Amino acid sequence: MPFKRYVEIGRIALVNYGKDYGKLVVIVDVIDQNRALVDAPDMVRGQINFKRLTLTDIKIDIKRVPNKKTLVAALEAADVKNKWESSSWGRKLIVQKKRASLNDFDRFKIMLAKIKKAGVVRQELAKLKKETTA
Amino acid sequence: MYHKRGLWAIKAKNGGAFPKHEKKAAAAAPAEKPPKFYPADDVKKPLVNKRKARPTKLRASITPGTVLIILAGRFKGKRVVFLKQLTSGLLLVTGPFKINGVPLRRVNQSYVIATSTKVDISGVNVEKFDDKYFGKKVEKKKKKGEGEFFEAEKEEKNVLPQDKKDDQKSVDAALIKSIEAVPDLKSYLGARFSLKAGMKPHELVF
């Protein structure tokens, strides 16, 4: 029941609405009750409403409003990219993106692969069944 | 206005006077004889129409070798290889015939989804195909007697002429080779496309 992810300077958040939808940003300052100053390596530092952010588990060590160079260095040091892409949330997003970008031919190839895999699984299952009943 | 249009600068550039251009010598119009007959009432001339007929604009996603999905007609759902656009605007397309039963055929651009899969079409010669090749054959009218009616009905069956079959074979030979070079492409072209549960066409990437 208690909160585990807090809004603090250095908290990594995911933008869930607006122009920067889907981007990971760092909270570098809190403006008031509703807004934060966020920054990311590929965007201009700007304000965003907390309602447009979803907090993640990742936090980096920075001082209030660092300059871009320091921010990028801190992100590299904390290895945010790899931590995110290996987390289950990050992996889910990557899979979603991949599925959305699939070609008609890719979808066909995936269908063939699924059928093949199911066939192999069913064979193994039949083998195991035979062993237990024997 | 003189200062606003910068006429002072034009004058200065030309050394104190406006630049003069000589009139081009007009070509002498051929001498016309006065007409013998003047119509009583003024005849309305139709407006001049300078529009030229040209083939329909081809979507940027459709290039020679693209795999297309046909959406209507007896081959609906079939995935097919695009060869070229004919002068009428229709698309020349082939199955290849051996793979999915679609022959060399014309198809309208509006009834087609272009996928982003491309087939190498460099070995195929499609120069000889045009709209006339696909036109209906004009038959000579025969006078039918009453007794001959039933026999004539039997002869109506169209047999595909051998040269069309040979054309199909020659176009498909090179195509099938480049199709077999890509894994799974042959079975892909042999399968029909259909929407399954959960597929949203406006969100699908083709």
XYZ file of C-alpha atoms in Angstrom:
340
model
C 0.000 0.000 0.000
C 2.774 2.582 0.636
C 4.250 4.349 -2.365
C 7.460 2.880 -3.703
C 8.318 5.220 -6.596
C 8.707 8.845 -5.614
C 8.969 11.992 -7.659
C 12.509 13.143 -6.967
C 15.325 14.726 -8.857
C 16.875 12.003 -10.944
C 13.746 9.818 -11.185
C 13.340 8.317 -14.679
C 9.790 8.552 -15.993
C 7.974 7.435 -19.129
C 5.964 10.045 -21.015
C 2.492 8.637 -21.653
C 0.766 11.507 -23.494
C 1.738 14.224 -25.878
C 4.396 14.960 -28.414
C 7.090 12.948 -26.635
C 4.882 9.892 -26.113
C 6.890 6.794 -25.202
C 10.091 8.586 -24.312
C 12.114 8.040 -21.148
C 12.853 11.348 -19.412
C 14.648 12.410 -16.249
C 12.949 14.662 -13.706
C 15.490 17.404 -13.144
C 13.369 19.813 -11.081
C 9.907 20.197 -9.609
C 8.165 23.407 -10.652
C 5.040 23.272 -8.539
C 2.427 20.816 -7.333
C 1.542 19.718 -10.855
C 4.549 20.231 -13.068
C 8.104 19.036 -13.340
C 11.050 20.099 -15.407
C 12.173 17.117 -17.454
C 15.118 16.496 -19.699
C 16.345 13.730 -21.964
C 19.419 13.404 -24.193
C 17.388 13.883 -27.380
C 15.001 16.658 -26.372
C 14.995 20.249 -25.235
C 14.558 20.580 -21.475
C 10.948 21.552 -20.746
C 8.069 21.418 -18.328
C 5.544 18.618 -18.258
C 2.535 17.829 -16.094
C 2.929 14.902 -13.700
C -0.265 13.461 -15.114
C 1.596 12.930 -18.373
C 4.326 10.915 -16.674
C 4.523 7.393 -15.362
C 7.315 6.873 -12.849
C 9.718 3.975 -13.271
C 11.909 2.174 -10.773
C 15.084 3.706 -12.126
C 16.759 6.669 -10.432
C 20.008 8.392 -11.286
C 22.291 10.550 -9.176
C 22.178 14.154 -10.336
C 21.998 17.595 -8.792
C 19.044 19.929 -9.453
C 18.948 20.943 -13.163
C 22.279 19.678 -14.482
C 23.525 20.787 -17.869
C 23.089 18.446 -20.794
C 26.632 17.105 -20.700
C 26.430 16.186 -17.017
C 23.012 14.659 -17.523
C 24.171 12.438 -20.389
C 27.227 11.382 -18.376
C 25.062 10.499 -15.373
C 22.719 8.462 -17.585
C 25.664 6.569 -19.017
C 27.130 5.943 -15.571
C 23.865 4.518 -14.240
C 23.425 2.441 -17.419
C 19.777 3.476 -17.647
C 19.272 2.198 -21.192
C 20.306 -1.378 -20.407
C 18.467 -1.425 -17.099
C 15.294 -0.298 -18.862
C 15.587 -2.712 -21.770
C 16.207 -5.652 -19.465
C 13.318 -4.815 -17.139
C 10.061 -6.642 -17.852
C 8.242 -3.341 -18.496
C 10.884 -2.228 -20.986
C 10.904 -5.608 -22.706
C 7.126 -5.525 -23.066
C 7.274 -2.139 -24.771
C 9.948 -3.345 -27.168
C 7.837 -6.367 -28.113
C 4.768 -4.173 -28.635
C 6.723 -1.870 -30.942
C 8.117 -4.806 -32.895
C 4.698 -6.356 -33.352
C 3.206 -3.069 -34.546
C 5.902 -2.673 -37.173
C 5.541 -6.153 -38.654
C 5.157 -6.489 -42.393
C 2.497 -8.747 -43.958
C 5.301 -11.136 -44.976
C 6.720 -11.043 -41.432
C 3.348 -11.955 -39.999
C 3.193 -14.911 -42.393
C 6.661 -16.095 -41.358
C 5.698 -15.818 -37.698
C 2.586 -17.890 -38.338
C 4.714 -20.622 -39.913
C 7.140 -20.512 -36.993
C 4.308 -20.761 -34.448
C 2.857 -23.787 -36.209
C 6.274 -25.433 -36.340
C 6.917 -24.775 -32.645
C 3.488 -26.087 -31.682
C 4.177 -29.229 -33.689
C 7.458 -29.863 -31.894
C 5.840 -29.274 -28.486
C 2.998 -31.615 -29.311
C 5.436 -34.335 -30.369
C 7.328 -34.062 -27.087
C 4.069 -34.118 -25.150
C 2.938 -37.243 -26.991
C 6.266 -38.873 -26.175
C 5.947 -38.028 -22.503
C 2.361 -39.245 -22.410
C 3.399 -42.547 -23.903
C 6.106 -42.934 -21.268
C 3.790 -42.310 -18.345
C 1.051 -44.624 -19.606
C 3.553 -47.357 -20.497
C 5.309 54.404 -56.389
C 8.540 55.380 -58.090
C 10.551 54.833 -54.947
C 8.466 51.884 -53.739
C 9.096 49.915 -56.933
C 12.759 50.754 -56.935
C 12.581 52.323 -60.376
C 15.411 54.654 -59.374
C 17.676 51.624 -58.915
C 16.746 50.166 -62.302
C 17.490 53.518 -63.930
C 20.798 53.820 -62.157
C 21.789 50.291 -63.140
C 21.103 51.131 -66.782
C 23.003 54.425 -66.763
C 20.314 57.041 -66.244
C 17.517 55.759 -68.476
C 15.033 52.881 -68.429
C 16.190 49.742 -70.302
C 14.489 49.465 -73.669
C 13.843 46.167 -75.443
C 13.223 46.068 -79.167
C 9.926 44.629 -80.288
C 10.272 41.134 -81.696
C 9.482 41.089 -85.427
C 6.061 39.440 -85.557
C 5.859 36.589 -88.067
C 3.694 37.740 -90.985
C 0.327 35.957 -90.760
C -0.524 34.112 -93.998
C -2.838 36.212 -96.154
C -6.454 35.032 -95.689
C -9.034 35.304 -98.402
C -12.352 36.823 -97.305
C -14.812 33.949 -96.704
C -17.476 33.311 -99.356
C -20.212 32.522 -96.845
C -21.103 34.238 -93.596
C -23.558 32.277 -91.413
C -26.742 34.211 -90.536
C -26.635 33.542 -86.787
C -23.520 33.444 -84.667
C -22.446 29.846 -84.112
C -21.224 29.035 -80.608
C -17.749 27.592 -80.579
C -17.085 24.941 -77.959
C -14.495 25.907 -75.373
C -11.016 24.676 -76.103
C -10.071 21.588 -74.028
C -6.316 21.090 -73.673
C -6.505 18.174 -71.238
C -4.479 15.113 -72.142
C -5.396 11.601 -71.149
C -2.702 9.982 -69.082
C -2.563 6.814 -67.022
C -3.745 6.988 -63.416
C -1.172 8.257 -60.961
C 0.572 5.240 -59.499
C 0.821 5.122 -55.711
C 4.389 5.607 -54.517
C 4.251 2.304 -52.660
C 3.681 0.345 -55.888
C 6.934 -0.264 -57.806
C 7.749 -3.088 -60.242
C 8.232 -6.232 -58.204
C 5.970 -5.230 -55.310
C 3.765 -7.945 -53.819
C 0.150 -6.771 -53.970
C -2.926 -8.152 -52.221
C -5.956 -8.277 -54.518
C -9.114 -7.277 -52.705
C -11.962 -8.058 -55.080
C -12.924 -10.399 -57.851
C -12.349 -14.136 -58.125
C -8.772 -13.762 -56.909
C -9.599 -11.800 -53.790
C -7.065 -12.252 -51.034
C -4.394 -13.558 -53.388
C -0.901 -12.179 -53.073
C 0.443 -11.341 -56.458
C 3.528 -9.768 -58.088
C 3.204 -6.382 -59.812
C 4.932 -6.118 -63.199
C 4.110 -2.757 -64.736
C 1.428 -0.142 -65.250
C -0.278 -0.197 -68.653
C -1.222 2.911 -70.612
C -4.854 2.567 -69.551
C -3.756 2.958 -65.924
C -4.454 -0.652 -64.961
C -1.731 -2.681 -63.298
C -0.247 -5.722 -65.057
C 0.071 -8.473 -62.525
C 0.991 -12.165 -62.404
C 0.604 -14.842 -59.710
C 2.982 -16.414 -60.821
C 0.492 -18.878 -62.263
C 2.301 -21.984 -60.990
C 2.321 -20.651 -57.439
C -1.178 -19.333 -56.892
C -3.180 -19.704 -60.101
C -3.308 -16.015 -60.977
C -2.397 -15.567 -64.670
C -1.048 -12.465 -66.381
C -3.895 -10.141 -65.617
C -4.923 -6.521 -65.388
C -6.045 -5.170 -62.045
C -7.239 -1.755 -60.942
C -5.060 0.112 -58.479
C -8.028 0.870 -56.225
C -8.688 -2.801 -55.552
C -5.220 -3.572 -54.346
C -3.185 -3.257 -51.145
C 0.513 -2.718 -51.724
C 2.740 -4.563 -49.275
C 6.298 -3.503 -48.624
C 7.670 -6.858 -49.834
C 9.527 -6.576 -53.141
C 10.542 -9.321 -55.562
C 13.491 -9.004 -57.903
C 11.952 -8.504 -61.315
C 15.054 -7.736 -63.359
C 15.021 -10.983 -65.340
C 11.490 -10.463 -66.649
C 10.643 -8.889 -70.010
C 7.194 -7.279 -70.004
C 7.605 -4.997 -73.018
C 5.150 -6.834 -75.249
C 2.140 -6.661 -72.947
C -0.303 -3.826 -73.414
C -4.046 -3.254 -73.180
C -4.711 -4.651 -76.649
C -3.214 -8.002 -75.607
C -5.949 -8.310 -72.994
C -8.832 -7.007 -75.059
C -11.778 -9.223 -75.952
C -11.359 -11.012 -79.255
C -13.813 -9.753 -81.910
C -15.605 -12.709 -83.504
C -16.954 -12.679 -87.005
C -20.756 -12.784 -86.960
C -22.141 -16.099 -88.204
C -25.601 -16.544 -89.578
C -27.217 -19.278 -87.507
C -29.951 -21.515 -88.786
C -32.548 -22.882 -86.333
C -31.183 -26.399 -86.291
C -27.647 -25.255 -85.739
C -28.397 -23.360 -82.533
C -27.487 -26.133 -80.115
C -24.309 -27.029 -81.887
C -23.187 -23.447 -81.930
C -23.690 -23.193 -78.151
C -21.281 -26.048 -77.608
C -18.574 -24.395 -79.662
C -18.689 -21.218 -77.556
C -16.112 -22.577 -75.114
C -13.024 -20.408 -75.048
C -9.765 -22.262 -75.210
C -6.792 -20.209 -74.152
C -4.523 -19.861 -77.203
C -1.170 -21.599 -76.872
C 0.845 -18.412 -77.348
C -0.738 -16.876 -74.258
C 0.225 -19.953 -72.286
C 3.777 -19.632 -73.551
C 3.877 -15.963 -72.597
C 2.782 -16.909 -69.084
C 5.491 -19.551 -68.853
C 8.270 -17.252 -70.052
C 7.320 -14.449 -67.654
C 6.986 -16.814 -64.741
C 10.238 -18.704 -65.323
C 12.482 -15.815 -64.344
C 10.123 -14.703 -61.581
C 9.917 -18.090 -59.907
C 13.696 -18.265 -59.762
C 13.976 -14.980 -57.889
C 11.043 -15.961 -55.653
C 12.650 -19.234 -54.637
C 15.774 -17.346 -53.634
C 13.879 -15.850 -50.679
C 12.896 -18.359 -47.975
C 9.143 -18.796 -47.396
C 8.222 -16.350 -50.172
C 6.790 -19.098 -52.360
C 4.375 -20.340 -49.713
C 3.588 -16.716 -48.853
C 2.477 -16.038 -52.410
C 0.519 -19.277 -52.433
C -1.488 -18.359 -49.343
C -4.484 -16.045 -49.351
C -4.676 -13.007 -47.096
C -7.523 -12.772 -44.604
C -8.322 -10.629 -41.599
C -8.182 -12.594 -38.382
C -9.543 -11.724 -34.953
C -7.796 -8.754 -33.421
C -6.325 -7.454 -36.678
C -7.125 -3.803 -37.176
C -6.543 -2.840 -40.829
C -5.924 0.819 -40.030
C -3.168 -0.170 -37.590
C -1.583 -2.901 -39.694
C 1.638 -2.204 -41.496
C 1.549 -3.892 -44.878
